[in-house]
Short mmCIF file of C-alpha atoms in Angstrom, two decimals:
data_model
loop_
_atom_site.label_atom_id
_atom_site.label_comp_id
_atom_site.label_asym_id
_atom_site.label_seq_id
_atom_site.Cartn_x
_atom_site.Cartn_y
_atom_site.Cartn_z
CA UNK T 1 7.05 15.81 18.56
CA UNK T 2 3.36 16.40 18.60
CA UNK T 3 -0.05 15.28 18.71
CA UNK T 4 -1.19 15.73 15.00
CA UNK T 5 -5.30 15.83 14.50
CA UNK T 6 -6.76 13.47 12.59
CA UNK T 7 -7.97 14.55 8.82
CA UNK T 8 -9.84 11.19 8.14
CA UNK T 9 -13.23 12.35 6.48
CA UNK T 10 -16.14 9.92 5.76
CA UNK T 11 -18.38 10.73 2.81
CA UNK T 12 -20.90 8.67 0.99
CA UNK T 13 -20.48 7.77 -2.95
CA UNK T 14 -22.93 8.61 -5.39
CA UNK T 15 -21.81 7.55 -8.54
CA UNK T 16 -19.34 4.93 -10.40
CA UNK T 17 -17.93 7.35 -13.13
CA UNK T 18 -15.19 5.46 -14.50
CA UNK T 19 -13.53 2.23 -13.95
CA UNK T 20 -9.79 0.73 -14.62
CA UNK T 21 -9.36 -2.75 -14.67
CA UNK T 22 -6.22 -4.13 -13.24
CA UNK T 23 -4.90 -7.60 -12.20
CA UNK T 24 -6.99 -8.92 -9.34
CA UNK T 25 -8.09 -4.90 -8.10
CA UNK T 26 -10.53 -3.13 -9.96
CA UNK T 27 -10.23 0.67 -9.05
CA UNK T 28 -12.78 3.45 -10.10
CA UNK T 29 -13.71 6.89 -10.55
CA UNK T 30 -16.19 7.77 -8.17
CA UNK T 31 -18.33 10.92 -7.49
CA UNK T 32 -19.22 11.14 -3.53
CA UNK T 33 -21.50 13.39 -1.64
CA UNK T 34 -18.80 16.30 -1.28
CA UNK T 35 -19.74 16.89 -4.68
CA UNK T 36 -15.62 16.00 -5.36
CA UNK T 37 -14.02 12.84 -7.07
CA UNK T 38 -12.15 10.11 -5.70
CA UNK T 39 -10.52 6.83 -6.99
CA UNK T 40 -12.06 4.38 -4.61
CA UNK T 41 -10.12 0.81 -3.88
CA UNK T 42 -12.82 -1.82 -3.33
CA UNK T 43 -12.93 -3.47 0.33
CA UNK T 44 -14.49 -6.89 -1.11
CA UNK T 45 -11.59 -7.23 -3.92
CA UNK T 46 -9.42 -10.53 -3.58
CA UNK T 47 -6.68 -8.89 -2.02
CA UNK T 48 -9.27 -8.18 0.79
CA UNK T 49 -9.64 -5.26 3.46
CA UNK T 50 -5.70 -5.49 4.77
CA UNK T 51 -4.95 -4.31 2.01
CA UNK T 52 -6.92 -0.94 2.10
CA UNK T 53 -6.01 -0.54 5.71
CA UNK T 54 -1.98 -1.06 4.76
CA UNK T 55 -2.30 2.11 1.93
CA UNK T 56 -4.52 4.00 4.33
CA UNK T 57 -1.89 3.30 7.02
CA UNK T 58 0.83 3.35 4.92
CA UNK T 59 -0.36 6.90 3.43
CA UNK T 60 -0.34 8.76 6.55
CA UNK T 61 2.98 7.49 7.41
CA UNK T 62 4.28 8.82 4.62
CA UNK T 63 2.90 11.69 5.21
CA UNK T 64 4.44 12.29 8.63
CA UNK T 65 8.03 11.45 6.94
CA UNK T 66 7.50 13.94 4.29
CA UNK T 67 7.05 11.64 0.94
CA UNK T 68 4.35 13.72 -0.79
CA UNK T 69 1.19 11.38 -1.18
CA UNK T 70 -2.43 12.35 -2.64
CA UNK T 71 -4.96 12.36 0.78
CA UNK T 72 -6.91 8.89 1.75
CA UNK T 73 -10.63 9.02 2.91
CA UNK T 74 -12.83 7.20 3.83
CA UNK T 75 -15.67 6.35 1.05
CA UNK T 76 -18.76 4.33 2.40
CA UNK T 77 -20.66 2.27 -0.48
CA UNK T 78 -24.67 1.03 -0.55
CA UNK T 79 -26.38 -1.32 -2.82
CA UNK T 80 -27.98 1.27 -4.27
CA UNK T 81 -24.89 1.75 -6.77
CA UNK T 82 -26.03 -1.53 -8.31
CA UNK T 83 -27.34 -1.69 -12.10
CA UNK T 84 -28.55 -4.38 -14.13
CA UNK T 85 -27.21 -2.78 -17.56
CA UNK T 86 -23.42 -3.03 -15.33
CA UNK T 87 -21.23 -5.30 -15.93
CA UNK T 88 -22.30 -8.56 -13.45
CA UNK T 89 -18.96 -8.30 -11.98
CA UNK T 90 -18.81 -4.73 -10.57
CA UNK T 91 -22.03 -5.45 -9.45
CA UNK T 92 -20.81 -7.94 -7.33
CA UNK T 93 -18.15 -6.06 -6.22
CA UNK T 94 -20.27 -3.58 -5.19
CA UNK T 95 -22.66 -5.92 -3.10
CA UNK T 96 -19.53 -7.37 -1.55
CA UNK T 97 -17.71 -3.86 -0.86
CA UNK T 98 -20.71 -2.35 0.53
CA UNK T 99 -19.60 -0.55 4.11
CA UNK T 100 -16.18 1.43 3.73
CA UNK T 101 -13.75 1.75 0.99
CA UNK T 102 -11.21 3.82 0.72
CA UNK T 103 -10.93 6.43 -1.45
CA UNK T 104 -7.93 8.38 -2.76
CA UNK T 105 -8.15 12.34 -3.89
CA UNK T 106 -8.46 12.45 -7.41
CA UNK T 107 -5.77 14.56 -8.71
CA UNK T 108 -6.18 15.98 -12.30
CA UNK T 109 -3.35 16.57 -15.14
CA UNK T 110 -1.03 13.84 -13.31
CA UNK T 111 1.54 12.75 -15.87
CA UNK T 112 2.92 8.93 -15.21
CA UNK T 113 6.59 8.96 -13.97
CA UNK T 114 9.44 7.86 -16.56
CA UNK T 115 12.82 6.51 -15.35
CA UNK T 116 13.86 8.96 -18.05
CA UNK T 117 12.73 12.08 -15.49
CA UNK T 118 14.60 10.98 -12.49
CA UNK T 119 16.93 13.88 -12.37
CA UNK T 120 13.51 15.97 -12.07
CA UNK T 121 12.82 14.67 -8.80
CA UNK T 122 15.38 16.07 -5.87
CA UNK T 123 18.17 13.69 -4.48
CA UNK T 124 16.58 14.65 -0.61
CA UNK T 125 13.09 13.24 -2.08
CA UNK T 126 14.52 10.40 -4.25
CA UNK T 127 16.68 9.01 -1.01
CA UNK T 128 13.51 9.50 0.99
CA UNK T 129 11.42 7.42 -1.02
CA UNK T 130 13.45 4.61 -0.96
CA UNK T 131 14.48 4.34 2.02
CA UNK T 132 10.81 4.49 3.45
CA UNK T 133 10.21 1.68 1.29
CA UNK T 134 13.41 -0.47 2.60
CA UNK T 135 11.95 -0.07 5.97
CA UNK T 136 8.58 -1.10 5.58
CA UNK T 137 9.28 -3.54 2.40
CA UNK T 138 6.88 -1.80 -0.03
CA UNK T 139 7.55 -4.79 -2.94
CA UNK T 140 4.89 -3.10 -4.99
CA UNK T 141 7.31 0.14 -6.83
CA UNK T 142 9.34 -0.74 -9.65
CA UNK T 143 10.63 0.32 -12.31
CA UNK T 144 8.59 -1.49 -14.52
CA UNK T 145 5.76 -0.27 -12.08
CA UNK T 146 6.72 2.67 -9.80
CA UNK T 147 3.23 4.00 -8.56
CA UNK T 148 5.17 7.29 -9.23
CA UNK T 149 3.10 9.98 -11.08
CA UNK T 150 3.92 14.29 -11.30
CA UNK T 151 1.34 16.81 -10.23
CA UNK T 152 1.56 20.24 -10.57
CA UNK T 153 3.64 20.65 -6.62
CA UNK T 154 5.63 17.74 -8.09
CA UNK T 155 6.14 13.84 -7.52
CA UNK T 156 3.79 12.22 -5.86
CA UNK T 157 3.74 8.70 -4.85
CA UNK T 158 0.76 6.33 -4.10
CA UNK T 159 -0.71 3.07 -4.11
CA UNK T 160 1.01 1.28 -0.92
CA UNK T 161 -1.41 -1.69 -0.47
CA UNK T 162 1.63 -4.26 -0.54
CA UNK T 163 3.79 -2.36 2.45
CA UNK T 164 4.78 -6.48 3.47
CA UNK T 165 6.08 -4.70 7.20
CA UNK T 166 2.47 -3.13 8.07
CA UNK T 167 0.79 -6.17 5.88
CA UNK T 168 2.36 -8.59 8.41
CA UNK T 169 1.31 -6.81 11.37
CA UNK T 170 -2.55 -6.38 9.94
CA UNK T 171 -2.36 -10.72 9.17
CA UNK T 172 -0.22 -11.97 12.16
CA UNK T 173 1.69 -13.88 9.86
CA UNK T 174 6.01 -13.59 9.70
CA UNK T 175 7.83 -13.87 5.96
CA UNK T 176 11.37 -13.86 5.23
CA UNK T 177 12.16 -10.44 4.55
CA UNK T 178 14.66 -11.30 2.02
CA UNK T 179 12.08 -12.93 -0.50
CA UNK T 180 11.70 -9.41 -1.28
CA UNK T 181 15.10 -8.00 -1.94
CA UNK T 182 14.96 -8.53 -5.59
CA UNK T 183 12.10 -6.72 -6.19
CA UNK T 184 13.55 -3.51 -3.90
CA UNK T 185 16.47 -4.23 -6.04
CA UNK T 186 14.33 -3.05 -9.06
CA UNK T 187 13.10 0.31 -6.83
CA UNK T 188 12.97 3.56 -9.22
CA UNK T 189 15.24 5.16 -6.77
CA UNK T 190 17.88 2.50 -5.86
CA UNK T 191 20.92 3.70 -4.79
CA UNK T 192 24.15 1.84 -3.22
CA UNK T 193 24.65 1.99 0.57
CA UNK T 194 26.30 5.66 1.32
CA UNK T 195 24.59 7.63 -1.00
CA UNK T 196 22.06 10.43 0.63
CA UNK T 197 22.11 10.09 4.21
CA UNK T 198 18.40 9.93 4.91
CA UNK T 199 17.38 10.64 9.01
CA UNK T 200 13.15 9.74 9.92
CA UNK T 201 11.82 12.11 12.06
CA UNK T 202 10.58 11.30 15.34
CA UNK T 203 7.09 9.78 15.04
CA UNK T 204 5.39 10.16 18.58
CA UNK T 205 3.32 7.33 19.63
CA UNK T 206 0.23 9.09 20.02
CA UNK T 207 0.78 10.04 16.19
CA UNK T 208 0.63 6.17 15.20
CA UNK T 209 -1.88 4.92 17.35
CA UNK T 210 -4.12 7.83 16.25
CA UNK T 211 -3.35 6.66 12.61
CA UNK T 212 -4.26 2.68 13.29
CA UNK T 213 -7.31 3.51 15.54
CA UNK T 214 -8.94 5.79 11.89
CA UNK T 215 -9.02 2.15 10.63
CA UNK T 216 -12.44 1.47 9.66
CA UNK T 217 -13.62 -1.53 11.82
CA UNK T 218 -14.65 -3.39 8.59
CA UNK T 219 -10.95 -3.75 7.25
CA UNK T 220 -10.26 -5.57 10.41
CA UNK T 221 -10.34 -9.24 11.49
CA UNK T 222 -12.62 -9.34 14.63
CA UNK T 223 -9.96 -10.06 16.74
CA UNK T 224 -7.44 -7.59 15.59
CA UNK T 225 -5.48 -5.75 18.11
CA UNK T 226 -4.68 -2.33 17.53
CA UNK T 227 -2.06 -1.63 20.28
CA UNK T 228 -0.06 -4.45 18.57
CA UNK T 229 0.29 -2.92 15.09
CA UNK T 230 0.75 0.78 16.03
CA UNK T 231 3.77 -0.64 18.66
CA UNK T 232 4.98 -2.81 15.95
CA UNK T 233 5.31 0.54 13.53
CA UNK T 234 6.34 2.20 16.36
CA UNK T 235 9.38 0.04 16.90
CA UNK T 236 9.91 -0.15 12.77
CA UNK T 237 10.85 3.69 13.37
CA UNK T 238 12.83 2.94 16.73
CA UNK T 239 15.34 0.79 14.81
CA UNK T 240 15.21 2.39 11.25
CA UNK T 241 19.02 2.95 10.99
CA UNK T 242 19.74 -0.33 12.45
CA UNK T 243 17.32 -1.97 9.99
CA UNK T 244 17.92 0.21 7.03
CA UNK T 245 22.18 -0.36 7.21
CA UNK T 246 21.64 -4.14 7.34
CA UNK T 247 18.54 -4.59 4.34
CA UNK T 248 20.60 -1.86 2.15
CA UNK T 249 23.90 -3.57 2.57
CA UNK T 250 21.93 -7.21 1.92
CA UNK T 251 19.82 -5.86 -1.40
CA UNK T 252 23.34 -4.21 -2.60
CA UNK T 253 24.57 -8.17 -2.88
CA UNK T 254 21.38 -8.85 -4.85
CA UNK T 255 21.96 -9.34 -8.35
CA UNK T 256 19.61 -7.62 -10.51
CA UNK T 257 17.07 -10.54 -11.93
CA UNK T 258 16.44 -10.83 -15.60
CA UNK T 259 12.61 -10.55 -16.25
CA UNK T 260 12.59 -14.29 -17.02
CA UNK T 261 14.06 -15.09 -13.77
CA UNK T 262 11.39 -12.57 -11.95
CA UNK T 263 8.52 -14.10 -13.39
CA UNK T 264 9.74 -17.52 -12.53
CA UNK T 265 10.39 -16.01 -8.96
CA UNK T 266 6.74 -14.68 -9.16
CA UNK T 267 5.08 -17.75 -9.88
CA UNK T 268 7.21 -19.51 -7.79
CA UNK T 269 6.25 -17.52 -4.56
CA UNK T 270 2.78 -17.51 -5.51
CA UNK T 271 2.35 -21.23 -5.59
CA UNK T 272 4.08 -21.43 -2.21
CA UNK T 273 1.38 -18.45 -1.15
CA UNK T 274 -1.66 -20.88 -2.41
CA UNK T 275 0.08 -24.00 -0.87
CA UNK T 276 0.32 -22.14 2.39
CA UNK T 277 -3.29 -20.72 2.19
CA UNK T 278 -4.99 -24.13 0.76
CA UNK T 279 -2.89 -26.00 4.18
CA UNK T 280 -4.20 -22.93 6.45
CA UNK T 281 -8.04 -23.71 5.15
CA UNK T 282 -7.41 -27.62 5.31
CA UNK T 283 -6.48 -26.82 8.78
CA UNK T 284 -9.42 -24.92 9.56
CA UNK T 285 -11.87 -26.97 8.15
CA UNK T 286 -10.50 -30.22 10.13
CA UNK T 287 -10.46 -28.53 13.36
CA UNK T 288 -13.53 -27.57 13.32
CA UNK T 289 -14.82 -31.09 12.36
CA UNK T 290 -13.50 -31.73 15.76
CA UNK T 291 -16.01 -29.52 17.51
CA UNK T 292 -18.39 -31.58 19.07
#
């Protein structure tokens, strides 16, 4: 293994070109000062700043396993951006986003992936995929919604803001890892246990740290520790075959939900999410009563 230099670039944004709204993210089309253009994923959305630092993370992992993904940088934001014939609420995104966001190469004459074009994509690739997001329980690729689109070199795959292993690591928090089987049941690329053998290359330490430590400050809780999460992904890798044989086997017993019984899933793990969030806050707010 070796060292690998960082590519991380900073650049400054200079205009909102084009927006998409989508559930509780609101991605858009920016131009920045390179003079190039770049989807940028807010910082001040209400999935908040772990989740820009698990895609950036999540990205450049990919990367070093050989999933082909379109480049993250680093995009910072000013108040300037703001407009009063905008809509009120990308305003306010942009006053609460302003700092670093991260931004995603744009990449033209992209054509949305179909579960009718899987033979297109190479067994190696398609094995690959999958198993990368076993590991690090990427929930967030379907096929109802497989953040899968072809390029011109060929598949590429993005959005990874919902990698639960790196997510969990960024929020010191612990979930059952089988709460998302059924989802990774529904992966594009599923395939029964025994299919393409898939091997990770070594990832050298130094590789991972280097990765964590291009985390913008911002899309960190004050008291984050970065040793922590690049030996937690570190160890992820250690124990890939060991983790991958047991999750595979346990999402091959998964029956494959109806989409009645996944929506009733979904709201029923997002009510236990706000329970557990509204208790955390109650918490909060009573200890610090205590303070003298």
């Amino acid at each position: 293994t070796h060292q690998v230099t960082s590519h991380m670039t900073h650049k400054s944004v200079t205009r909102i070109l084009h927006s998409y709204r989508s559930g509780s993210s609101w991605p858009v089309l920016v131009e920045a000062s390179d003079g190039l253009r770049y989807v940028m994923k807010w910082r001040g959305t209400a999935e908040g700043p772990a989740a820009n630092a698990a895609d950036m993370i999540a990205l450049r992992l990919t990367r070093l396993v050989g999933i082909p993904v379109p480049t993250p940088h680093v995009l910072h934001l000013t108040a300037v951006l703001v407009h009063p014939k905008q809509d009120p609420e990308l305003n306010d995104l942009i006053h609460r986003s302003v700092g670093t966001n991260l931004g995603i190469e744009e990449i033209p004459g992209t054509e949305p992936y179909h579960h009718e074009r899987l033979l297109e994509v190479p067994p190696q690739l398609r094995a690959l995929v999958y198993a990368f997001d076993v590991l690090f329980l990427n929930m967030d690729r379907t096929k109802s919604n497989p953040n899968l689109v072809f390029a011109q070199s060929g598949l590429l795959c993005w959005d990874f803001a919902a990698v639960m292993e790196v997510r969990m690591l960024l929020e010191r928090r612990s979930l059952t890892e089988n709460i998302f089987y059924p989802l990774l049941r529904r992966h594009p690329f599923y395939e029964r246990s025994g299919g393409v053998p898939v091997r990770f290359p070594q990832i050298d330490a130094g590789e991972i740290a280097s990765i964590v430590a291009d985390v913008p400050d911002d899309w960190f809780a004050a008291e984050t520790d970065r040793s922590s999460i690049a030996a937690g992904i570190r160890h992820i890798f250690v124990e890939a075959a060991t983790i991958l044989e047991r999750r595979r086997a346990d999402i091959d017993t998964t029956p494959l939900e109806t989409d009645e019984e996944r929506a009733a899933r979904g709201s029923a793990n997002r009510k236990a999410f706000e329970a557990a969030v509204d208790e955390i806050t109650n918490r909060s707010s009573a200890e610090s009563g205590k303070k003298p």
